[in-house]
Short mmCIF file of C-alpha atoms and ligand atoms in Angstrom, two decimals:
data_model
loop_
_atom_site.label_atom_id
_atom_site.label_comp_id
_atom_site.label_asym_id
_atom_site.label_seq_id
_atom_site.Cartn_x
_atom_site.Cartn_y
_atom_site.Cartn_z
CA MET A 1 39.77 -7.85 5.41
CA GLU A 2 39.09 -8.80 9.28
CA THR A 3 37.07 -7.32 11.30
CA ILE A 4 37.25 -4.21 12.24
CA THR A 5 37.55 -4.41 16.11
CA ILE A 6 36.09 -0.78 17.68
CA THR A 7 37.39 0.93 21.33
CA ARG A 8 35.42 3.81 22.05
CA ALA A 9 36.50 6.74 23.56
CA GLU A 10 35.55 6.66 27.51
CA ARG A 11 34.62 10.32 27.36
CA LEU A 12 33.67 12.39 23.88
CA LYS A 13 34.37 15.83 22.67
CA GLN A 14 32.10 18.91 22.75
CA LYS A 15 31.29 19.37 19.03
CA PRO A 16 32.60 22.31 17.66
CA ASP A 17 30.45 25.75 16.44
CA PRO A 18 30.99 24.99 12.31
CA ASP A 19 30.59 29.14 12.09
CA THR A 20 33.91 29.55 13.59
CA LEU A 21 35.82 26.33 12.25
CA GLU A 22 39.18 26.87 10.65
CA PHE A 23 40.22 23.76 8.08
CA GLY A 24 41.77 20.77 9.84
CA LYS A 25 42.40 21.72 13.59
CA VAL A 26 39.65 19.86 15.05
CA PHE A 27 39.22 16.05 15.42
CA THR A 28 37.18 13.59 16.15
CA ASP A 29 36.63 11.31 19.27
CA HIS A 30 38.17 8.15 16.73
CA MET A 31 40.80 7.10 14.38
CA PHE A 32 40.99 4.06 12.29
CA LEU A 33 44.34 2.01 12.56
CA MET A 34 45.59 -0.92 10.31
CA ASN A 35 49.09 -2.24 10.68
CA TYR A 36 51.41 -3.45 8.04
CA GLU A 37 54.44 -6.28 8.62
CA ALA A 38 56.35 -7.69 5.66
CA GLY A 39 55.45 -11.31 5.90
CA ARG A 40 52.17 -10.84 7.53
CA GLY A 41 50.46 -8.19 4.91
CA TRP A 42 47.83 -5.85 6.31
CA HIS A 43 46.30 -6.75 9.37
CA ASP A 44 44.34 -5.29 13.10
CA PRO A 45 42.14 -3.01 11.58
CA ARG A 46 40.43 -1.18 14.30
CA ILE A 47 39.13 1.84 15.40
CA VAL A 48 40.42 3.47 19.16
CA PRO A 49 40.29 6.94 20.82
CA TYR A 50 42.07 9.44 18.45
CA GLY A 51 45.32 10.29 19.88
CA PRO A 52 48.90 10.52 19.30
CA LEU A 53 50.89 7.46 17.60
CA MET A 54 54.11 5.56 19.15
CA LEU A 55 56.56 6.26 16.48
CA ASP A 56 60.22 5.04 16.89
CA PRO A 57 62.20 8.63 16.45
CA SER A 58 64.42 6.18 13.56
CA ALA A 59 60.60 5.69 12.23
CA MET A 60 61.49 5.92 8.47
CA VAL A 61 59.05 8.20 7.42
CA LEU A 62 61.00 10.72 9.50
CA HIS A 63 63.80 10.94 7.78
CA TYR A 64 63.15 9.89 4.44
CA ALA A 65 59.56 10.69 3.52
CA GLN A 66 57.80 7.44 2.90
CA GLU A 67 54.02 8.32 2.58
CA VAL A 68 51.16 9.17 1.03
CA PHE A 69 47.85 10.23 1.70
CA GLU A 70 44.29 10.96 0.50
CA GLY A 71 41.40 13.64 1.38
CA LEU A 72 37.90 12.76 0.68
CA LYS A 73 34.33 14.12 2.69
CA ALA A 74 31.29 13.02 4.41
CA TYR A 75 28.20 15.11 3.29
CA ARG A 76 24.96 15.96 5.28
CA ARG A 77 21.98 15.20 3.01
CA PRO A 78 18.83 17.52 3.32
CA ASP A 79 17.08 13.94 4.77
CA GLY A 80 19.81 13.63 7.67
CA GLN A 81 21.74 10.61 5.76
CA ILE A 82 25.45 10.94 5.64
CA GLN A 83 27.17 10.38 2.04
CA LEU A 84 30.62 10.23 0.41
CA PHE A 85 31.58 11.26 -3.01
CA ARG A 86 33.33 8.97 -5.11
CA PRO A 87 35.53 7.33 -2.60
CA GLU A 88 36.27 4.68 -4.86
CA GLU A 89 38.54 6.78 -7.14
CA ASN A 90 40.34 8.30 -3.74
CA GLY A 91 40.85 4.50 -2.78
CA LYS A 92 42.10 3.94 -6.82
CA ARG A 93 44.64 7.37 -6.69
CA MET A 94 46.36 5.69 -3.06
CA ILE A 95 46.98 2.56 -4.63
CA ASN A 96 48.82 4.90 -7.37
CA SER A 97 50.54 6.54 -4.77
CA CYS A 98 51.68 3.31 -3.16
CA GLU A 99 52.83 1.89 -6.14
CA ARG A 100 55.31 4.81 -6.71
CA MET A 101 56.37 5.31 -3.22
CA CYS A 102 56.94 1.59 -2.79
CA ILE A 103 54.49 1.25 0.08
CA PRO A 104 52.16 -2.30 0.21
CA PRO A 105 48.86 -0.85 -1.03
CA VAL A 106 45.29 -1.39 0.86
CA SER A 107 43.26 -2.55 -1.63
CA VAL A 108 40.26 -0.39 -2.84
CA GLU A 109 37.20 -2.17 -1.30
CA ASN A 110 39.15 -2.27 2.07
CA PHE A 111 39.78 1.26 1.79
CA VAL A 112 36.27 1.82 1.08
CA GLU A 113 35.18 -0.46 4.44
CA ALA A 114 37.37 1.62 6.68
CA VAL A 115 36.53 5.20 5.32
CA LYS A 116 32.98 4.09 5.36
CA ALA A 117 33.77 2.27 9.30
CA ILE A 118 35.22 5.64 10.68
CA VAL A 119 32.45 7.84 9.62
CA ARG A 120 29.70 5.66 10.52
CA GLU A 121 31.62 5.47 14.31
CA GLU A 122 31.63 9.48 13.79
CA LYS A 123 28.24 10.08 12.38
CA ASP A 124 27.27 12.78 14.79
CA TRP A 125 30.44 14.60 14.32
CA VAL A 126 29.17 15.16 10.28
CA PRO A 127 27.79 18.53 10.83
CA SER A 128 24.43 20.00 9.21
CA ALA A 129 25.15 23.49 8.77
CA PRO A 130 24.78 25.01 4.79
CA ASP A 131 28.10 24.17 3.25
CA THR A 132 29.97 22.00 6.27
CA SER A 133 31.39 18.43 5.88
CA LEU A 134 33.36 15.75 7.53
CA TYR A 135 36.68 15.78 5.96
CA ILE A 136 38.24 12.43 5.71
CA ARG A 137 42.12 12.04 5.67
CA PRO A 138 43.75 8.78 4.80
CA PHE A 139 47.50 8.86 5.18
CA ILE A 140 49.95 5.74 5.16
CA ILE A 141 53.34 6.21 6.93
CA ALA A 142 56.53 3.76 6.82
CA THR A 143 56.78 2.86 10.78
CA GLU A 144 60.31 0.75 10.45
CA PRO A 145 62.97 1.84 12.57
CA CYS A 146 65.89 2.38 10.13
CA LEU A 147 68.42 4.95 9.03
CA GLY A 148 68.90 2.93 5.96
CA VAL A 149 67.43 3.66 2.40
CA HIS A 150 65.35 1.05 1.63
CA ALA A 151 61.19 0.69 1.06
CA ALA A 152 60.28 -0.21 5.38
CA LEU A 153 58.80 -3.45 6.22
CA ARG A 154 56.26 -2.19 8.41
CA TYR A 155 53.71 0.50 7.68
CA ILE A 156 50.90 1.95 9.46
CA PHE A 157 47.41 2.83 7.50
CA CYS A 158 45.24 5.84 9.98
CA ILE A 159 42.42 8.14 9.22
CA ILE A 160 41.53 10.83 10.54
CA CYS A 161 38.73 13.06 10.86
CA SER A 162 37.71 16.88 10.86
CA PRO A 163 34.82 18.69 10.81
CA VAL A 164 34.95 21.67 8.50
CA GLY A 165 33.19 24.65 8.34
CA ALA A 166 31.62 26.54 4.72
CA TYR A 167 34.74 27.25 2.78
CA TYR A 168 33.35 30.42 1.66
CA ALA A 169 31.98 32.74 4.50
CA SER A 170 29.93 34.49 1.62
CA GLY A 171 29.14 33.10 -1.46
CA ILE A 172 32.68 31.88 -3.45
CA ASP A 173 34.95 34.52 -4.08
CA PRO A 174 37.72 35.03 -6.75
CA VAL A 175 41.56 34.72 -5.56
CA ARG A 176 44.59 36.45 -6.71
CA ILE A 177 47.09 34.36 -8.32
CA PHE A 178 51.26 34.49 -9.17
CA VAL A 179 52.93 32.58 -11.49
CA GLU A 180 55.92 31.00 -9.94
CA ASN A 181 58.87 30.91 -12.20
CA GLU A 182 61.79 29.39 -9.55
CA ASP A 183 60.58 26.69 -7.48
CA VAL A 184 58.96 24.03 -9.45
CA ARG A 185 56.07 21.69 -7.82
CA ALA A 186 57.14 18.36 -9.65
CA VAL A 187 59.03 17.18 -12.25
CA ARG A 188 57.94 14.32 -15.42
CA GLY A 189 59.58 11.16 -13.24
CA GLY A 190 58.77 12.39 -9.69
CA THR A 191 56.24 12.29 -7.40
CA GLY A 192 53.89 14.88 -8.96
CA PHE A 193 51.07 12.56 -9.68
CA THR A 194 51.25 11.30 -6.47
CA LYS A 195 49.15 12.31 -3.55
CA CYS A 196 52.98 12.40 -1.13
CA GLY A 197 53.45 14.63 1.93
CA GLY A 198 57.16 15.35 0.34
CA ASN A 199 55.21 16.96 -2.94
CA TYR A 200 53.82 19.77 -0.20
CA ALA A 201 57.14 19.87 1.52
CA ALA A 202 58.91 21.07 -1.62
CA SER A 203 55.78 24.06 -2.51
CA ILE A 204 55.61 25.53 0.78
CA ARG A 205 58.68 27.99 -0.25
CA ALA A 206 56.00 29.67 -3.20
CA SER A 207 53.33 30.05 -1.27
CA GLU A 208 55.11 31.46 1.64
CA ARG A 209 56.15 34.03 -0.78
CA ALA A 210 53.36 34.85 -3.22
CA GLU A 211 50.93 35.18 -0.13
CA GLU A 212 53.88 37.96 0.63
CA LYS A 213 52.93 39.28 -2.17
CA GLY A 214 49.50 39.82 -1.46
CA PHE A 215 48.26 36.61 -3.61
CA THR A 216 46.44 33.74 -2.55
CA GLN A 217 47.64 30.77 -4.46
CA VAL A 218 50.99 29.91 -6.73
CA LEU A 219 50.13 28.77 -10.30
CA TRP A 220 52.50 25.87 -11.10
CA LEU A 221 54.55 25.82 -14.37
CA ASP A 222 56.12 22.30 -15.55
CA GLY A 223 59.24 21.59 -13.78
CA VAL A 224 61.41 21.48 -17.56
CA GLU A 225 60.85 24.37 -19.55
CA ARG A 226 59.12 26.77 -16.79
CA LYS A 227 56.81 27.40 -20.01
CA TYR A 228 53.79 25.00 -19.31
CA ILE A 229 50.75 25.48 -16.61
CA GLU A 230 50.31 22.11 -14.47
CA GLU A 231 48.52 23.35 -11.20
CA VAL A 232 47.24 25.90 -8.95
CA GLY A 233 47.92 26.19 -5.41
CA SER A 234 46.51 22.43 -4.20
CA MET A 235 44.23 22.83 -7.18
CA ASN A 236 43.83 21.20 -10.18
CA VAL A 237 43.29 24.20 -12.87
CA LEU A 238 40.79 24.58 -15.68
CA PHE A 239 40.02 27.39 -18.16
CA LYS A 240 37.52 28.77 -20.57
CA LEU A 241 38.99 29.99 -23.77
CA ASP A 242 35.79 30.79 -26.07
CA ASP A 243 33.60 27.95 -26.17
CA LYS A 244 35.57 25.20 -24.97
CA VAL A 245 37.29 24.26 -21.40
CA VAL A 246 41.44 23.67 -21.55
CA THR A 247 42.66 22.31 -18.97
CA PRO A 248 46.87 20.51 -18.28
CA MET A 249 47.22 17.23 -19.04
CA LEU A 250 47.84 14.35 -17.01
CA SER A 251 51.30 14.24 -18.04
CA GLY A 252 53.09 12.96 -14.70
CA SER A 253 53.93 15.73 -12.60
CA VAL A 254 49.41 16.63 -12.55
CA LEU A 255 47.82 15.56 -9.26
CA PRO A 256 44.83 13.17 -11.10
CA GLY A 257 41.83 15.55 -8.69
CA ILE A 258 38.24 13.74 -8.56
CA THR A 259 36.92 17.22 -8.95
CA ARG A 260 39.19 17.74 -12.07
CA ARG A 261 38.08 14.49 -13.79
CA SER A 262 34.01 15.30 -12.38
CA CYS A 263 34.15 18.90 -13.41
CA ILE A 264 35.10 17.06 -16.96
CA GLU A 265 32.49 14.26 -16.62
CA LEU A 266 30.07 17.24 -16.38
CA LEU A 267 31.35 19.37 -18.55
CA GLU A 268 30.76 16.98 -21.63
CA SER A 269 27.60 16.31 -19.99
CA TRP A 270 26.56 19.81 -20.47
CA ASP A 271 28.05 19.70 -24.73
CA ILE A 272 30.93 21.91 -23.75
CA PRO A 273 34.65 20.60 -25.07
CA VAL A 274 37.06 19.83 -22.68
CA GLU A 275 40.29 19.44 -24.36
CA GLU A 276 43.16 17.85 -21.55
CA ARG A 277 46.40 19.31 -23.56
CA LEU A 278 49.25 21.80 -22.61
CA ILE A 279 48.57 24.93 -22.24
CA SER A 280 51.53 27.91 -21.76
CA ALA A 281 51.60 30.47 -19.84
CA GLN A 282 52.11 32.63 -23.08
CA GLU A 283 49.17 31.45 -24.73
CA LEU A 284 47.14 31.98 -21.49
CA PHE A 285 48.34 35.45 -21.40
CA ASP A 286 48.05 36.31 -25.07
CA ALA A 287 44.39 35.01 -25.09
CA ALA A 288 43.35 37.29 -21.90
CA ASP A 289 44.61 40.05 -23.65
CA THR A 290 42.60 39.41 -26.76
CA GLY A 291 39.51 38.46 -24.38
CA HIS A 292 39.36 35.17 -25.44
CA LEU A 293 40.35 33.97 -22.12
CA GLU A 294 36.72 34.04 -20.03
CA GLU A 295 36.65 32.03 -17.04
CA ALA A 296 39.47 30.54 -14.84
CA TRP A 297 39.19 28.08 -11.67
CA GLY A 298 40.55 25.65 -9.46
CA SER A 299 39.22 22.25 -8.31
CA GLY A 300 40.04 20.48 -5.69
CA THR A 301 38.26 18.69 -3.46
CA ALA A 302 38.75 21.29 -0.20
CA ALA A 303 37.28 24.39 -1.66
CA VAL A 304 35.42 22.32 -5.18
CA ILE A 305 35.86 25.17 -7.05
CA SER A 306 38.07 28.25 -6.49
CA PRO A 307 37.17 30.88 -9.39
CA ILE A 308 40.38 32.75 -10.62
CA GLY A 309 40.02 36.73 -11.04
CA GLU A 310 43.38 37.78 -11.48
CA MET A 311 47.12 36.20 -12.26
CA ASP A 312 50.51 37.66 -12.42
CA TRP A 313 53.34 36.55 -14.33
CA ASN A 314 56.77 38.09 -13.96
CA GLY A 315 54.41 41.63 -13.64
CA ARG A 316 51.97 41.11 -16.72
CA LYS A 317 48.42 40.75 -15.16
CA ALA A 318 45.35 39.31 -16.95
CA LEU A 319 41.89 39.99 -15.07
CA LEU A 320 39.48 37.09 -15.64
CA ASN A 321 36.13 38.33 -15.71
CA GLN A 322 36.31 41.29 -14.39
CA GLY A 323 37.66 39.32 -11.49
CA LYS A 324 34.61 38.31 -10.83
CA THR A 325 33.08 34.63 -10.99
CA GLY A 326 31.81 33.76 -14.27
CA PRO A 327 29.15 32.28 -15.34
CA LEU A 328 30.18 28.44 -16.02
CA THR A 329 32.46 28.63 -12.65
CA GLN A 330 29.37 29.05 -10.29
CA ARG A 331 27.15 26.61 -12.72
CA LEU A 332 29.89 24.03 -12.10
CA TYR A 333 29.90 24.95 -8.33
CA ASP A 334 26.35 24.81 -8.00
CA THR A 335 25.91 21.03 -9.86
CA LEU A 336 28.90 19.77 -7.77
CA THR A 337 28.37 20.95 -4.76
CA GLY A 338 24.33 20.23 -5.28
CA ILE A 339 25.35 16.73 -6.02
CA GLN A 340 27.72 15.72 -3.23
CA TRP A 341 25.52 17.32 -0.50
CA GLY A 342 22.43 15.71 -2.04
CA LYS A 343 20.58 18.77 -2.67
CA ILE A 344 20.11 17.47 -6.68
CA PRO A 345 19.70 14.57 -8.27
CA ASP A 346 22.92 12.60 -8.67
CA PRO A 347 23.19 11.21 -12.44
CA PHE A 348 26.35 9.61 -12.11
CA GLY A 349 26.01 7.78 -9.47
CA TRP A 350 29.11 9.65 -7.58
CA THR A 351 27.58 9.53 -4.62
CA GLU A 352 27.26 6.85 -1.59
CA ILE A 353 24.82 6.38 1.63
CA VAL A 354 26.62 5.39 4.14
CA THR A 355 24.68 3.06 6.72
C1 PLP S 401 44.43 16.58 -3.73
C2 PLP S 401 44.76 17.15 -4.90
C3 PLP S 401 44.22 17.87 -6.02
C4 PLP S 401 42.98 17.54 -6.00
O1 PLP S 401 42.16 16.44 -5.95
P1 PLP S 401 40.80 16.04 -5.98
O2 PLP S 401 40.51 14.55 -5.96
O3 PLP S 401 40.20 16.72 -6.57
O4 PLP S 401 40.80 16.41 -4.60
C5 PLP S 401 45.28 18.98 -7.03
N1 PLP S 401 46.68 19.01 -6.36
C6 PLP S 401 47.52 18.50 -5.80
C7 PLP S 401 48.36 19.29 -5.50
C8 PLP S 401 46.32 17.62 -4.91
O5 PLP S 401 47.72 17.09 -3.69
#
């Protein structure tokens, strides 16, 4: 990548109180930008003051949603240094998303370099209160002004950062989830395995309805038979069934979460077998009735691990671990967050200090 130029903001913002932060509402002083033009490639990497982007109203992203994004965090270690968690995995996943959406990819090396550059610039924004972090949102949008449907000839790669408070104000708290029978999030052959805005646009209705009924999240079923479990809200989902853990296989409509992969690698290192396979709602609810479904949790960068206390499928209920956080769920949460915040050793080499 060319040298990243830096234009600093004239006045810096007041840092917010980490206790009252809502997710993704406050942004730092600067952002990273890079442009793409067919024939020229990615060029002009730069850090500039955070602010609105100038877009032509006919910019293709606004009409046909040619867009991909990523999400990762920078963590403040007890020794004051700042670290990232498996950023290369985000870079690789963004390349896969780009490939599906016909967007010219940014190399893993350049992706990580850009993330590190903006984090370095915004280092004072990485909070140090317990469980707080700086959320990093890289994204690419099609900016070519054109209403014809084709792969755009111009793009912007942008990275913005937002300080986030503790996800759980008072310890991790199990959520109630609703098995969605009507809307589907993704289908095989579609874009479910990518991180793209379109997947989210299509998911909002089900979330709104579930919320109205008093549930926190939707449990998505597969788009073909509406029989197999896929994800929970915007997280992957894992279940403890007797002495093993099962999680939906990456069939094309499930997002390959980095937290999911890290859970699997941790569980295997603890000699707990993990099966990646099809899991029907029927199997799960039957296992819950007979006491074999011991724990369930969602996994994702934002919440890390989100225990599931109760599930509802067409009025059929399953209560998990009496609605409390299970011991394996807690152990995963403690280990993952311990490694991410640098409070315990990282034997996997997952963390990278930003110098
Ligand atoms: C980002 C995301 C996840 C979780 O991925 P992580 O890499 O663990 O943060 C799961 N499902 C969906 C739909 C997502 O967009």
